[in-house]
mmCIF file of C-alpha atoms and ligand atoms in Angstrom:
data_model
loop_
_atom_site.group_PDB
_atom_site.id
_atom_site.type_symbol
_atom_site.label_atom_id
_atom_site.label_comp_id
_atom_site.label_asym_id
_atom_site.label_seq_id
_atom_site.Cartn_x
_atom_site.Cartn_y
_atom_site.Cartn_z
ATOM 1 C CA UNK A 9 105.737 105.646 92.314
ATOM 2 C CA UNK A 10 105.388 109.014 90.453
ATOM 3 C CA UNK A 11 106.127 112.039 93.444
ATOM 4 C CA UNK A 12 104.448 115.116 92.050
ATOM 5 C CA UNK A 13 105.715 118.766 92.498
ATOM 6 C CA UNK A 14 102.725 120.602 94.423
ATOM 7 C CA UNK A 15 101.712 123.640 93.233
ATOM 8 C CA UNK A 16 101.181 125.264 96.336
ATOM 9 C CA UNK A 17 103.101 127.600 98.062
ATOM 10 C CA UNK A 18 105.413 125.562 100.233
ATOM 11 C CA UNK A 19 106.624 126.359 103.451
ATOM 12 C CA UNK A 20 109.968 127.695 104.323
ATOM 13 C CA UNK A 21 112.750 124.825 104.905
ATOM 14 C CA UNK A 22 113.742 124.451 108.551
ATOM 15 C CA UNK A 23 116.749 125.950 109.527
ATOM 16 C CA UNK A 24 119.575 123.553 111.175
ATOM 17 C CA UNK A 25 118.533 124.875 114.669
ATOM 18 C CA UNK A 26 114.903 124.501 113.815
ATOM 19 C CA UNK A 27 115.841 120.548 113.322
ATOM 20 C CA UNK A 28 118.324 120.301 115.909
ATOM 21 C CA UNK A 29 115.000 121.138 118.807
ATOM 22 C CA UNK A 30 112.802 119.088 116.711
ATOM 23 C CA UNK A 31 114.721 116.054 117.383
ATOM 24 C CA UNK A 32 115.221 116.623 120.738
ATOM 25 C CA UNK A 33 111.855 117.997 121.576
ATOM 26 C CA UNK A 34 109.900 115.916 119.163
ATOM 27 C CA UNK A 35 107.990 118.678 118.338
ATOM 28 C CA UNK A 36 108.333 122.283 116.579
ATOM 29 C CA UNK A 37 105.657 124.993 116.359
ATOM 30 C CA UNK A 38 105.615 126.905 113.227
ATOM 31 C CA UNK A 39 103.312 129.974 113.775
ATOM 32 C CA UNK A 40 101.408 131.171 111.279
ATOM 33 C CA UNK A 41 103.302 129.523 108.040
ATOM 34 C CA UNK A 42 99.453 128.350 106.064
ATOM 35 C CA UNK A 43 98.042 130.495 103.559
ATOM 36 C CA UNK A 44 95.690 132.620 105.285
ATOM 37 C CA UNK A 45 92.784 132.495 102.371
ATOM 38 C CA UNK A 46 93.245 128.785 102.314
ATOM 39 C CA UNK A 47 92.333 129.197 105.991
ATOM 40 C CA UNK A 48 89.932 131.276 105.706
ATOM 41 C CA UNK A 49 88.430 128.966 103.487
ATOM 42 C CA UNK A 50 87.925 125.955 105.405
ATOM 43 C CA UNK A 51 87.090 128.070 108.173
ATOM 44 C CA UNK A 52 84.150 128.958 105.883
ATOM 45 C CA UNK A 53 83.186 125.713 105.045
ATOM 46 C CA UNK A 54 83.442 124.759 108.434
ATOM 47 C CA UNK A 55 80.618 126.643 109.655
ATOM 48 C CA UNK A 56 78.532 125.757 106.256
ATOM 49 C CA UNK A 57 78.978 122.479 107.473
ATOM 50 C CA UNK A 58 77.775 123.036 110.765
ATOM 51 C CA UNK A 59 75.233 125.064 109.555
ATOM 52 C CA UNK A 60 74.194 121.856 107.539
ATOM 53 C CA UNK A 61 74.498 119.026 110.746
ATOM 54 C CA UNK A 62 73.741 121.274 113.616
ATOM 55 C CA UNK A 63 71.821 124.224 112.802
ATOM 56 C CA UNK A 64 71.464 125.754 116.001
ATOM 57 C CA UNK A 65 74.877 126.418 115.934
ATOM 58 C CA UNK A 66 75.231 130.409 115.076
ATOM 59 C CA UNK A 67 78.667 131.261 113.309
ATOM 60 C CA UNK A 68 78.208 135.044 114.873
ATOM 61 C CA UNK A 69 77.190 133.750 118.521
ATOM 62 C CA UNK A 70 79.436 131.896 120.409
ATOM 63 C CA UNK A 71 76.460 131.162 123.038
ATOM 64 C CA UNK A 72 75.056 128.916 120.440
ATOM 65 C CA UNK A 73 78.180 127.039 121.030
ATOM 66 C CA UNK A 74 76.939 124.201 123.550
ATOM 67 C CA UNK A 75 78.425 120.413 123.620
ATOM 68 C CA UNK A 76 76.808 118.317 121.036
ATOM 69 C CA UNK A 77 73.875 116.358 123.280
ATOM 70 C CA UNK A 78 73.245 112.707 123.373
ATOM 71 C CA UNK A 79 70.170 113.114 120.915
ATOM 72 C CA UNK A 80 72.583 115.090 118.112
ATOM 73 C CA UNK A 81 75.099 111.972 118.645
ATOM 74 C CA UNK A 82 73.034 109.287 118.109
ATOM 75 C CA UNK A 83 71.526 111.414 115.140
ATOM 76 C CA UNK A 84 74.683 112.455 113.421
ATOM 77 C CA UNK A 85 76.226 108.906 113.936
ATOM 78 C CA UNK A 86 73.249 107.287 111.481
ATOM 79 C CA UNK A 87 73.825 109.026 108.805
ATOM 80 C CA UNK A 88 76.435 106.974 106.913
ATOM 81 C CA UNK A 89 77.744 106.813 103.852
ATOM 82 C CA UNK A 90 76.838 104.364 101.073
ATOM 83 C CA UNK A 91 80.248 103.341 100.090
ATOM 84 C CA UNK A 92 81.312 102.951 103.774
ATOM 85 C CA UNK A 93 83.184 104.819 106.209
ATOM 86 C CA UNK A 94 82.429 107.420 108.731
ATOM 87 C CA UNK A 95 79.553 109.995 108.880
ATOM 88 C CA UNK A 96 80.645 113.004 107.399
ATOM 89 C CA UNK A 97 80.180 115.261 110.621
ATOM 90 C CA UNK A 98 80.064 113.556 113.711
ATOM 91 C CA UNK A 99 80.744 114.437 117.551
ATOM 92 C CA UNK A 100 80.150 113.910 120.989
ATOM 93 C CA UNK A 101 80.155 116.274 124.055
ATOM 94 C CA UNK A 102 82.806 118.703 123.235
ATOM 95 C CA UNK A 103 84.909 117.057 120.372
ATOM 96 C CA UNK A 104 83.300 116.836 116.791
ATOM 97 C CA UNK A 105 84.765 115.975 113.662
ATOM 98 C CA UNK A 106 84.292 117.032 110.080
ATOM 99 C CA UNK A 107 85.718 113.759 107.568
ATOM 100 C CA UNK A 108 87.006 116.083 104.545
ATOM 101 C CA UNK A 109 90.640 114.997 105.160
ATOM 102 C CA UNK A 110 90.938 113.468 101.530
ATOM 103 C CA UNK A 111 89.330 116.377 99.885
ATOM 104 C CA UNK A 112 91.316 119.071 97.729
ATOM 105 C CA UNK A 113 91.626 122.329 100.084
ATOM 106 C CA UNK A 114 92.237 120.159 103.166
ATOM 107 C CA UNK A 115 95.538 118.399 101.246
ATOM 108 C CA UNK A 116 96.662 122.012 99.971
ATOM 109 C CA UNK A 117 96.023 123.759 103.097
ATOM 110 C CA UNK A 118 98.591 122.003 105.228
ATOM 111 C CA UNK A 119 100.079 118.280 103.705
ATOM 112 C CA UNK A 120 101.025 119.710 100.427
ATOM 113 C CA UNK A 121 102.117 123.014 101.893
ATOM 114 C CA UNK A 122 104.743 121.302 104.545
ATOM 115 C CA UNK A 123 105.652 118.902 101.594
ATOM 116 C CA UNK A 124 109.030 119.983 101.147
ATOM 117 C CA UNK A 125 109.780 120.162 104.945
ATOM 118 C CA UNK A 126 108.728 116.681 104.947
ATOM 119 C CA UNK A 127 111.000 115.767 102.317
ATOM 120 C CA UNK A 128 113.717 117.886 103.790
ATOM 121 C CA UNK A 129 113.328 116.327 107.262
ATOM 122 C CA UNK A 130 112.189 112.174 106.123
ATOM 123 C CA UNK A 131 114.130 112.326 102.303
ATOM 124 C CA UNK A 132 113.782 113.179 99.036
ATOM 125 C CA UNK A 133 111.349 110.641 97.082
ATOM 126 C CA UNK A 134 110.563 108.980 99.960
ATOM 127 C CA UNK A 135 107.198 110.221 101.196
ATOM 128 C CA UNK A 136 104.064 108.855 99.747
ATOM 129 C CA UNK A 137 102.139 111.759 98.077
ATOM 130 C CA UNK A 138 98.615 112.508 99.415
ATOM 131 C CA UNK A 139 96.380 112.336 95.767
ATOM 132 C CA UNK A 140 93.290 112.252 97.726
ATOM 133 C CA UNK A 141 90.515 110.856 96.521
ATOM 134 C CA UNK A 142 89.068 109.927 93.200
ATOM 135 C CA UNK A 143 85.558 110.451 91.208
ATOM 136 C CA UNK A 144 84.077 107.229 92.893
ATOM 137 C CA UNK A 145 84.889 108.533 96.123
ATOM 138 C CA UNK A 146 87.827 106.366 97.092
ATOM 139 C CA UNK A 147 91.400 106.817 98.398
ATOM 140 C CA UNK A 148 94.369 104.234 97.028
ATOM 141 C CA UNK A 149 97.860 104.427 98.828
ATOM 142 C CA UNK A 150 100.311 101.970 100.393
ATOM 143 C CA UNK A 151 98.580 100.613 103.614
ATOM 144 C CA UNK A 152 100.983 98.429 106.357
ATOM 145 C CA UNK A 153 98.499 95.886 107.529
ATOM 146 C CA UNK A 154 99.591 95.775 110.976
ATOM 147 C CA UNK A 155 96.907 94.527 113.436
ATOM 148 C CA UNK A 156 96.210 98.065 114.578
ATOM 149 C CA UNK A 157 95.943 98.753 111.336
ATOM 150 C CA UNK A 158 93.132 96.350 110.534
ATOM 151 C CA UNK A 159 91.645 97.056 114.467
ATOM 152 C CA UNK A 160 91.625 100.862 112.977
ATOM 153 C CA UNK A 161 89.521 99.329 110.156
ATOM 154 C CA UNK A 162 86.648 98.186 112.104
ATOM 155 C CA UNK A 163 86.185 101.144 114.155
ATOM 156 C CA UNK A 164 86.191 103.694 111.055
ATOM 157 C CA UNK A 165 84.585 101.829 108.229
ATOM 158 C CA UNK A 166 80.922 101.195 109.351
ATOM 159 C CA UNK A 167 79.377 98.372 107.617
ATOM 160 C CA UNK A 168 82.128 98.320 105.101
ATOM 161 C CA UNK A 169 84.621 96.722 107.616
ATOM 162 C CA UNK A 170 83.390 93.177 105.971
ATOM 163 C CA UNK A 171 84.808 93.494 102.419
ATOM 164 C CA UNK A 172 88.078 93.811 104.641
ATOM 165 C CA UNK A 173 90.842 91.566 106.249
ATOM 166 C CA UNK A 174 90.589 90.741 109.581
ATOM 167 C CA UNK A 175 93.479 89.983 110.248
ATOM 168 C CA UNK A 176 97.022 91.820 110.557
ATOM 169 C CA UNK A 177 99.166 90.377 107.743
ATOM 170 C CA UNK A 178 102.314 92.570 108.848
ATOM 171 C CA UNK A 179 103.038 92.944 104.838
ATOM 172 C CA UNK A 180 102.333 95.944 103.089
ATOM 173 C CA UNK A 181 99.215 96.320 100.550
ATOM 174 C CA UNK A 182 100.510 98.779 97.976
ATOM 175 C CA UNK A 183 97.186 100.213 96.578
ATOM 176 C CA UNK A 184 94.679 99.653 99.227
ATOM 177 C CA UNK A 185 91.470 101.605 99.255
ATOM 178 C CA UNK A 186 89.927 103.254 101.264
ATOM 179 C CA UNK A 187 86.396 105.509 101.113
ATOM 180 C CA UNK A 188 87.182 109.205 101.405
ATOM 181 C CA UNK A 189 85.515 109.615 105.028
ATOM 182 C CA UNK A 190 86.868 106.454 105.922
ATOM 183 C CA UNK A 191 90.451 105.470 108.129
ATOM 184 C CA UNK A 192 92.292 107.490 105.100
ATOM 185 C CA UNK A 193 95.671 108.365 107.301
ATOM 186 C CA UNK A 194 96.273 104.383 106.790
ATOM 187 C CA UNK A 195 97.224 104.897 103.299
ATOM 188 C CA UNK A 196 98.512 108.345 103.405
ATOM 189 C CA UNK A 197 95.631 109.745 101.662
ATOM 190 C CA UNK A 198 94.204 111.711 103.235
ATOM 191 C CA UNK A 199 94.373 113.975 107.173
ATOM 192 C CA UNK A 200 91.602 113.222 109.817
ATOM 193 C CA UNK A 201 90.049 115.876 108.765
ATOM 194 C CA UNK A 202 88.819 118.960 110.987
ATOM 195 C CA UNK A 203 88.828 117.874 114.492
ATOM 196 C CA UNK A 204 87.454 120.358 116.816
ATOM 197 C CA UNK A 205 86.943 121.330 120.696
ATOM 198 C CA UNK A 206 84.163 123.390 121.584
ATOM 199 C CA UNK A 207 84.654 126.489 124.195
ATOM 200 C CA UNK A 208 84.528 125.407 127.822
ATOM 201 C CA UNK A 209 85.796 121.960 127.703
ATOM 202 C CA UNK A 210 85.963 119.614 130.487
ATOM 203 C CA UNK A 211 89.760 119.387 132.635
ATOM 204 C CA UNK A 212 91.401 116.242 131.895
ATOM 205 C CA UNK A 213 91.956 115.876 135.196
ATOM 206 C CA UNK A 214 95.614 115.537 137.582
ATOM 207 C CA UNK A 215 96.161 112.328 135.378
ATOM 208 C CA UNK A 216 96.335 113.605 131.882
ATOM 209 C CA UNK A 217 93.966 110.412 131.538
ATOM 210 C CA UNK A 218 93.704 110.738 127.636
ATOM 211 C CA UNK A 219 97.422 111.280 126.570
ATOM 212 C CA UNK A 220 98.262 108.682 124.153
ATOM 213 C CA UNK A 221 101.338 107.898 121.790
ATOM 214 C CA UNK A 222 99.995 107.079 118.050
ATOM 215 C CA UNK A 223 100.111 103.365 117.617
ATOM 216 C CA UNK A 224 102.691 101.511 117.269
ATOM 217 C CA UNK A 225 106.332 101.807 116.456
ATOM 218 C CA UNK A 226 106.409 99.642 113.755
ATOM 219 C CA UNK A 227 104.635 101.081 110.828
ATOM 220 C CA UNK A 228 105.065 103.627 108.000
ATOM 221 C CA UNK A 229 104.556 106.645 110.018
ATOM 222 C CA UNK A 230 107.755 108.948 110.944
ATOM 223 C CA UNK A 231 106.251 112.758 111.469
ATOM 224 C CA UNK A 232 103.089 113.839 111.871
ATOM 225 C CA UNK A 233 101.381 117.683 111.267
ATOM 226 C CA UNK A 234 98.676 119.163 113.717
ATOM 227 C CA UNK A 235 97.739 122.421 111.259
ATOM 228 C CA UNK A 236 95.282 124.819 112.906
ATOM 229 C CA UNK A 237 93.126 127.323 110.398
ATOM 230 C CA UNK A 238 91.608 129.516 113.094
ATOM 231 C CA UNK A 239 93.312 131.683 115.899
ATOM 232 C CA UNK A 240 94.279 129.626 118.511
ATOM 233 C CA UNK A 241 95.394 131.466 121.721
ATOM 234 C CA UNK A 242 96.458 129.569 125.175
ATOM 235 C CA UNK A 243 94.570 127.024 126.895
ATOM 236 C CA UNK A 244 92.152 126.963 124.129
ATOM 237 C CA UNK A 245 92.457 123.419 123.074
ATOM 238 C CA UNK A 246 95.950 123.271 121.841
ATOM 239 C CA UNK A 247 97.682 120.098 120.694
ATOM 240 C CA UNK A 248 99.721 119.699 124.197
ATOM 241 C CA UNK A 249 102.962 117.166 124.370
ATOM 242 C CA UNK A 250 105.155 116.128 126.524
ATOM 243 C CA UNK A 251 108.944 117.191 125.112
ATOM 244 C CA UNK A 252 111.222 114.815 124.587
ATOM 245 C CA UNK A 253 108.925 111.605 125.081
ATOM 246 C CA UNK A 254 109.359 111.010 121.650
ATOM 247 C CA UNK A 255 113.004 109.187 122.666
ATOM 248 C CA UNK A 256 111.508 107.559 125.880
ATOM 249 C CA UNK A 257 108.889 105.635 124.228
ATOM 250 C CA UNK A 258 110.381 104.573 120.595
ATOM 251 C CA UNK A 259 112.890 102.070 122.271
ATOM 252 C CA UNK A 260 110.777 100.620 125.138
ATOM 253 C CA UNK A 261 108.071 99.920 122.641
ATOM 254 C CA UNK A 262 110.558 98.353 120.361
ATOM 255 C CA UNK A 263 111.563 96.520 122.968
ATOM 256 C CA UNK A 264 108.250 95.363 123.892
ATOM 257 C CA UNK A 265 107.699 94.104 120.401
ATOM 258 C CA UNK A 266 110.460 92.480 120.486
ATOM 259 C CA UNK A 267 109.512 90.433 123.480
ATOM 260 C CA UNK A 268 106.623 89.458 121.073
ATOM 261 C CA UNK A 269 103.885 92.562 122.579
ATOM 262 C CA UNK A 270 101.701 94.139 119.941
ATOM 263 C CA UNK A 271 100.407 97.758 120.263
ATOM 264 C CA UNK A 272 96.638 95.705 120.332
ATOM 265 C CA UNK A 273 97.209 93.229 123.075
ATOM 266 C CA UNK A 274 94.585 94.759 124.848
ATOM 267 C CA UNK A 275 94.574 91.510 127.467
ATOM 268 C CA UNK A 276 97.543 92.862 128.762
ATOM 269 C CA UNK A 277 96.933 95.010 132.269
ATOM 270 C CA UNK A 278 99.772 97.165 131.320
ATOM 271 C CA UNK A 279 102.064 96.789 127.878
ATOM 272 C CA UNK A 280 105.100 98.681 128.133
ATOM 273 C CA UNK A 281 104.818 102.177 126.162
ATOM 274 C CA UNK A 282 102.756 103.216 124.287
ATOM 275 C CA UNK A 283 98.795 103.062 126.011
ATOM 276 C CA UNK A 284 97.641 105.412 128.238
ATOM 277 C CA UNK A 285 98.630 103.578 131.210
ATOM 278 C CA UNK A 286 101.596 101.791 130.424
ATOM 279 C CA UNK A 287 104.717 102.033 132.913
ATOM 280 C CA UNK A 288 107.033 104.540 130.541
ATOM 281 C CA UNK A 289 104.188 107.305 130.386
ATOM 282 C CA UNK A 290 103.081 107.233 133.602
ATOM 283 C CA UNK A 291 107.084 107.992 134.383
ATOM 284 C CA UNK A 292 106.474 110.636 131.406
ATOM 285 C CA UNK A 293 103.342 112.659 133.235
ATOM 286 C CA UNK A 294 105.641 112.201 136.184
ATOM 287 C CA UNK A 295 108.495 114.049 135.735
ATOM 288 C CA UNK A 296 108.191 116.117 132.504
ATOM 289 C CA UNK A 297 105.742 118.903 131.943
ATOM 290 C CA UNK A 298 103.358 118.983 129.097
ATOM 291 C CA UNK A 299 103.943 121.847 126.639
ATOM 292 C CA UNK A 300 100.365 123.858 125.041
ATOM 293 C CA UNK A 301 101.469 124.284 121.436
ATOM 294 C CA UNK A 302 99.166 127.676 120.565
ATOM 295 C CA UNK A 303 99.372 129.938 117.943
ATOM 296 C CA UNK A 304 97.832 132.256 115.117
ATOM 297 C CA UNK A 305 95.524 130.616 112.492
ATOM 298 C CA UNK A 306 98.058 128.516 110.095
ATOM 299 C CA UNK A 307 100.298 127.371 112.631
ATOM 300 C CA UNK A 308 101.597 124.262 112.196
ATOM 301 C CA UNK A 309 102.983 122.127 115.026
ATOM 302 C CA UNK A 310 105.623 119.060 113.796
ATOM 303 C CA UNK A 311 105.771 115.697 115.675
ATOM 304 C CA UNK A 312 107.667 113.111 116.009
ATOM 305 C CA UNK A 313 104.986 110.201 115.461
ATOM 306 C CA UNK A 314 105.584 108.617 119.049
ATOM 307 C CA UNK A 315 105.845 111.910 121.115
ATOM 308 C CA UNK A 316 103.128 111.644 123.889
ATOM 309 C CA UNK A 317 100.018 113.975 123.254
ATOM 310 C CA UNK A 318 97.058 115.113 123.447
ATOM 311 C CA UNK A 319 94.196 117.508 122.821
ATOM 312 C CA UNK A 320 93.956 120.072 125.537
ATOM 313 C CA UNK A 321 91.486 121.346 127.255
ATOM 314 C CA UNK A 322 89.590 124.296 125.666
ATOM 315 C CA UNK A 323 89.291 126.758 128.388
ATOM 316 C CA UNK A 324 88.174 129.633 126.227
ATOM 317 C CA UNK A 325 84.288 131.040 125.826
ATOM 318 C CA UNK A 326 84.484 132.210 122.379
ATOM 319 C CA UNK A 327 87.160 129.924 120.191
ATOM 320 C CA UNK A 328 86.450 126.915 118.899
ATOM 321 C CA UNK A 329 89.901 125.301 118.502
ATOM 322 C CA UNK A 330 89.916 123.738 114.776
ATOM 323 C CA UNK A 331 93.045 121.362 113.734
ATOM 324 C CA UNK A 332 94.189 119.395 111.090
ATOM 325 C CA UNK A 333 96.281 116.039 111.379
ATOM 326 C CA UNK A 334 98.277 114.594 108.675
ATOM 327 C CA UNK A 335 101.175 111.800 109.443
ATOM 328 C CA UNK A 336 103.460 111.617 106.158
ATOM 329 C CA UNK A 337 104.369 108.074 105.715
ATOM 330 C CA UNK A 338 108.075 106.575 104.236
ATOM 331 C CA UNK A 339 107.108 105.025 100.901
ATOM 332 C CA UNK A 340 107.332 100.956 100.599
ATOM 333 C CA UNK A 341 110.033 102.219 98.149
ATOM 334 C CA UNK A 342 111.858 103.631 100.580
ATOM 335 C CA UNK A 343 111.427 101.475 103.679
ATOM 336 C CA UNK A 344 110.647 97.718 102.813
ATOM 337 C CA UNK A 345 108.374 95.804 105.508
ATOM 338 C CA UNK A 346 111.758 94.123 106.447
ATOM 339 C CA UNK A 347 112.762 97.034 107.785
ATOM 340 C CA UNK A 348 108.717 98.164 108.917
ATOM 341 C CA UNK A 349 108.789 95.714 111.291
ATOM 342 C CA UNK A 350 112.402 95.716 112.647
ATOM 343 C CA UNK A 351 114.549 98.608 114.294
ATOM 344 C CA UNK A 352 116.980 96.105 115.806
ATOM 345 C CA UNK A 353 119.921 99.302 116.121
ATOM 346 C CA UNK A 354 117.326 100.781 118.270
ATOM 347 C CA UNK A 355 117.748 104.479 115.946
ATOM 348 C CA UNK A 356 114.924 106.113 115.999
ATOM 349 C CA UNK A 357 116.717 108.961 113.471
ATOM 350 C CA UNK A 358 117.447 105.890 110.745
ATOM 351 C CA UNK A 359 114.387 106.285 108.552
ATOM 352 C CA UNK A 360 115.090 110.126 108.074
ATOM 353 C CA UNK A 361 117.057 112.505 105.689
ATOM 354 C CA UNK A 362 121.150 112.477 105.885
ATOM 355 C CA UNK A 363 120.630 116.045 106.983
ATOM 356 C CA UNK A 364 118.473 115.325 110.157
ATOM 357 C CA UNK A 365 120.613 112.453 110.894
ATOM 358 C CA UNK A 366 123.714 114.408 111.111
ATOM 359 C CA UNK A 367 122.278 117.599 112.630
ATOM 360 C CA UNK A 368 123.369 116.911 116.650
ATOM 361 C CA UNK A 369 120.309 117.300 118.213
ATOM 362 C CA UNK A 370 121.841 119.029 121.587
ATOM 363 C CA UNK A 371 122.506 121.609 119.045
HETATM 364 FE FE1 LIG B 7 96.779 110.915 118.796
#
């Protein structure tokens, strides 16, 4: 596979101490390292969006700013796209989402901008490029057809879902497509595109109820990007994680698929690691503290795919919080499905550069 150079500005290279916290946090905060125009840009076509969907949504008054009511649901979510995949803007309550992931400015804003971090932290050549999509609409990129990955499928393809397997293969499908509003973080294509929190937010409770790791552990998936384009000060919806969770919950879940568990054996009461109830989180929410990552418009937070998260609560009257994520994945290339589906030395660091792997991460 052909790795283009981007030709955006790129953001700096981490420093050794930078990488030595991101492995044993799991996370990094970069503040304000975007383009600010770029961000000013989707902020822009943001609200033209909005305007479009929900025009009694004001972009100069923040009392216009109300959860998105049952009727504007059920409205938003019929309007689907011919060649499949998700509405284009969509939401419920206080979350809605915008599917322009695989477009141009969302890939330069923040994936192609962190590219040579994410080379520098997962190895050189060995990231699959986000191209986007093409004139018909569609995304093509390496796709591991894990169950989840397939489950992920039905839930974000509409009507489409039928031209597709059913069925995890556990093999990976080197140019599977996808349509642009579609599941288009299964083949690297694309981000999720703008996922937002309205002001005033509901708590989410003692329990944390909605903190999740991403999927499973097997899978193309090392680090992940939550970019924000807008100011995005305390408690106003931040991407929160727990530090250090990251190294709790890559071996049990190995473990647990191992033992023959998939991340969708949903007829389990409890699994071991990765759900939102699962023994090794609750023991997470117990005894670590979850962190707010905040930060000017263009901050970038870094994660370590399996790091417990989630999106926080946005406590503020006049922000809507407005994030990005992208997960870069290693390149069938570089990882065969052999080694996809097996981490029997239990490293979680194997899959990444020489220089992460010998940067001690106690620093
Ligand atoms: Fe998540």
């Amino acid at each position: 596979m052909q790795i283009p150079i981007p030709n955006v500005p790129q953001v700096p290279l981490l420093t050794t101490e930078q990488i030595a916290q991101f492995k044993r946090d799991g996370y990094l905060v970069l503040p304000a390292v975007l383009d600010p125009e770029r961000c000013r840009q989707v902020r822009d076509d943001m609200w033209e969006t909005i305007t479009a969907y929900v025009p009694r949504m004001q972009r100069d008054d923040p009392s216009t700013w109300g959860p998105l009511t049952e009727e504007e649901n059920k409205k938003l979510g019929a309007q689907l796209p011919e060649i499949g995949g998700e509405p284009y803007f969509n939401g419920k309550g206080h979350r809605f989402y915008i599917r322009n992931g695989a477009e141009q400015p969302l890939l330069d804003l923040a994936p192609r901008a962190v590219w040579q971090v994410a080379e520098q932290l997962l190895g050189k050549g060995t990231v699959v490029w986000p191209e986007g999509h093409d004139a018909s609409g569609f995304t093509t990129g390496p796709c591991f057809m894990c169950d989840d990955t397939v489950g992920g499928l039905a839930s974000h393809l509409g009507e489409a879902v039928k031209k597709y397997p059913e069925k995890g293969s556990f093999t990976t499908e080197a140019d599977f497509r996808l349509p642009k509003t579609g599941p288009v973080w299964l083949n690297g294509q694309g981000t999720r595109g703008l996922y937002c929190t309205l002001p005033n937010s509901p708590a989410p409770g003692p329990n944390y109820q909605g903190a999740h790791s991403d999927g499973a552990c097997y899978g193309r998936w090392r680090m992940q990007i939550a970019a924000y384009t807008d100011d995005l000060p305390a408690n106003s919806g931040g991407f929160t994680v727990w530090p250090g969770s990251h190294a709790r919950i890559w071996p049990e879940q190995w473990k647990a698929f191992n033992e023959g568990e998939k991340h969708t054996d949903k007829h389990l009461k409890v699994r071991k690691a990765g759900g939102y109830n699962d023994p090794e989180i609750l023991r997470i929410k117990a005894d670590t503290e979850p962190v707010d990552c905040y930060g000017p418009a263009g901050t970038v937070v870094l994660w370590h795919t399996k790091i417990l998260h989630m999106a926080g609560q946005n406590q503020a009257n006049d922000m809507i919080r407005q994030a990005t994520i992208y997960g870069y994945l290693k390149t069938p290339e570089a990882l065969p499905d052999e080694l996809v589906a097996d981490n029997s030395d239990g490293d979680i660091w194997r899959d990444w550069s020489d220089e992460v792997r010998q940067i001690d991460e106690q620093g």
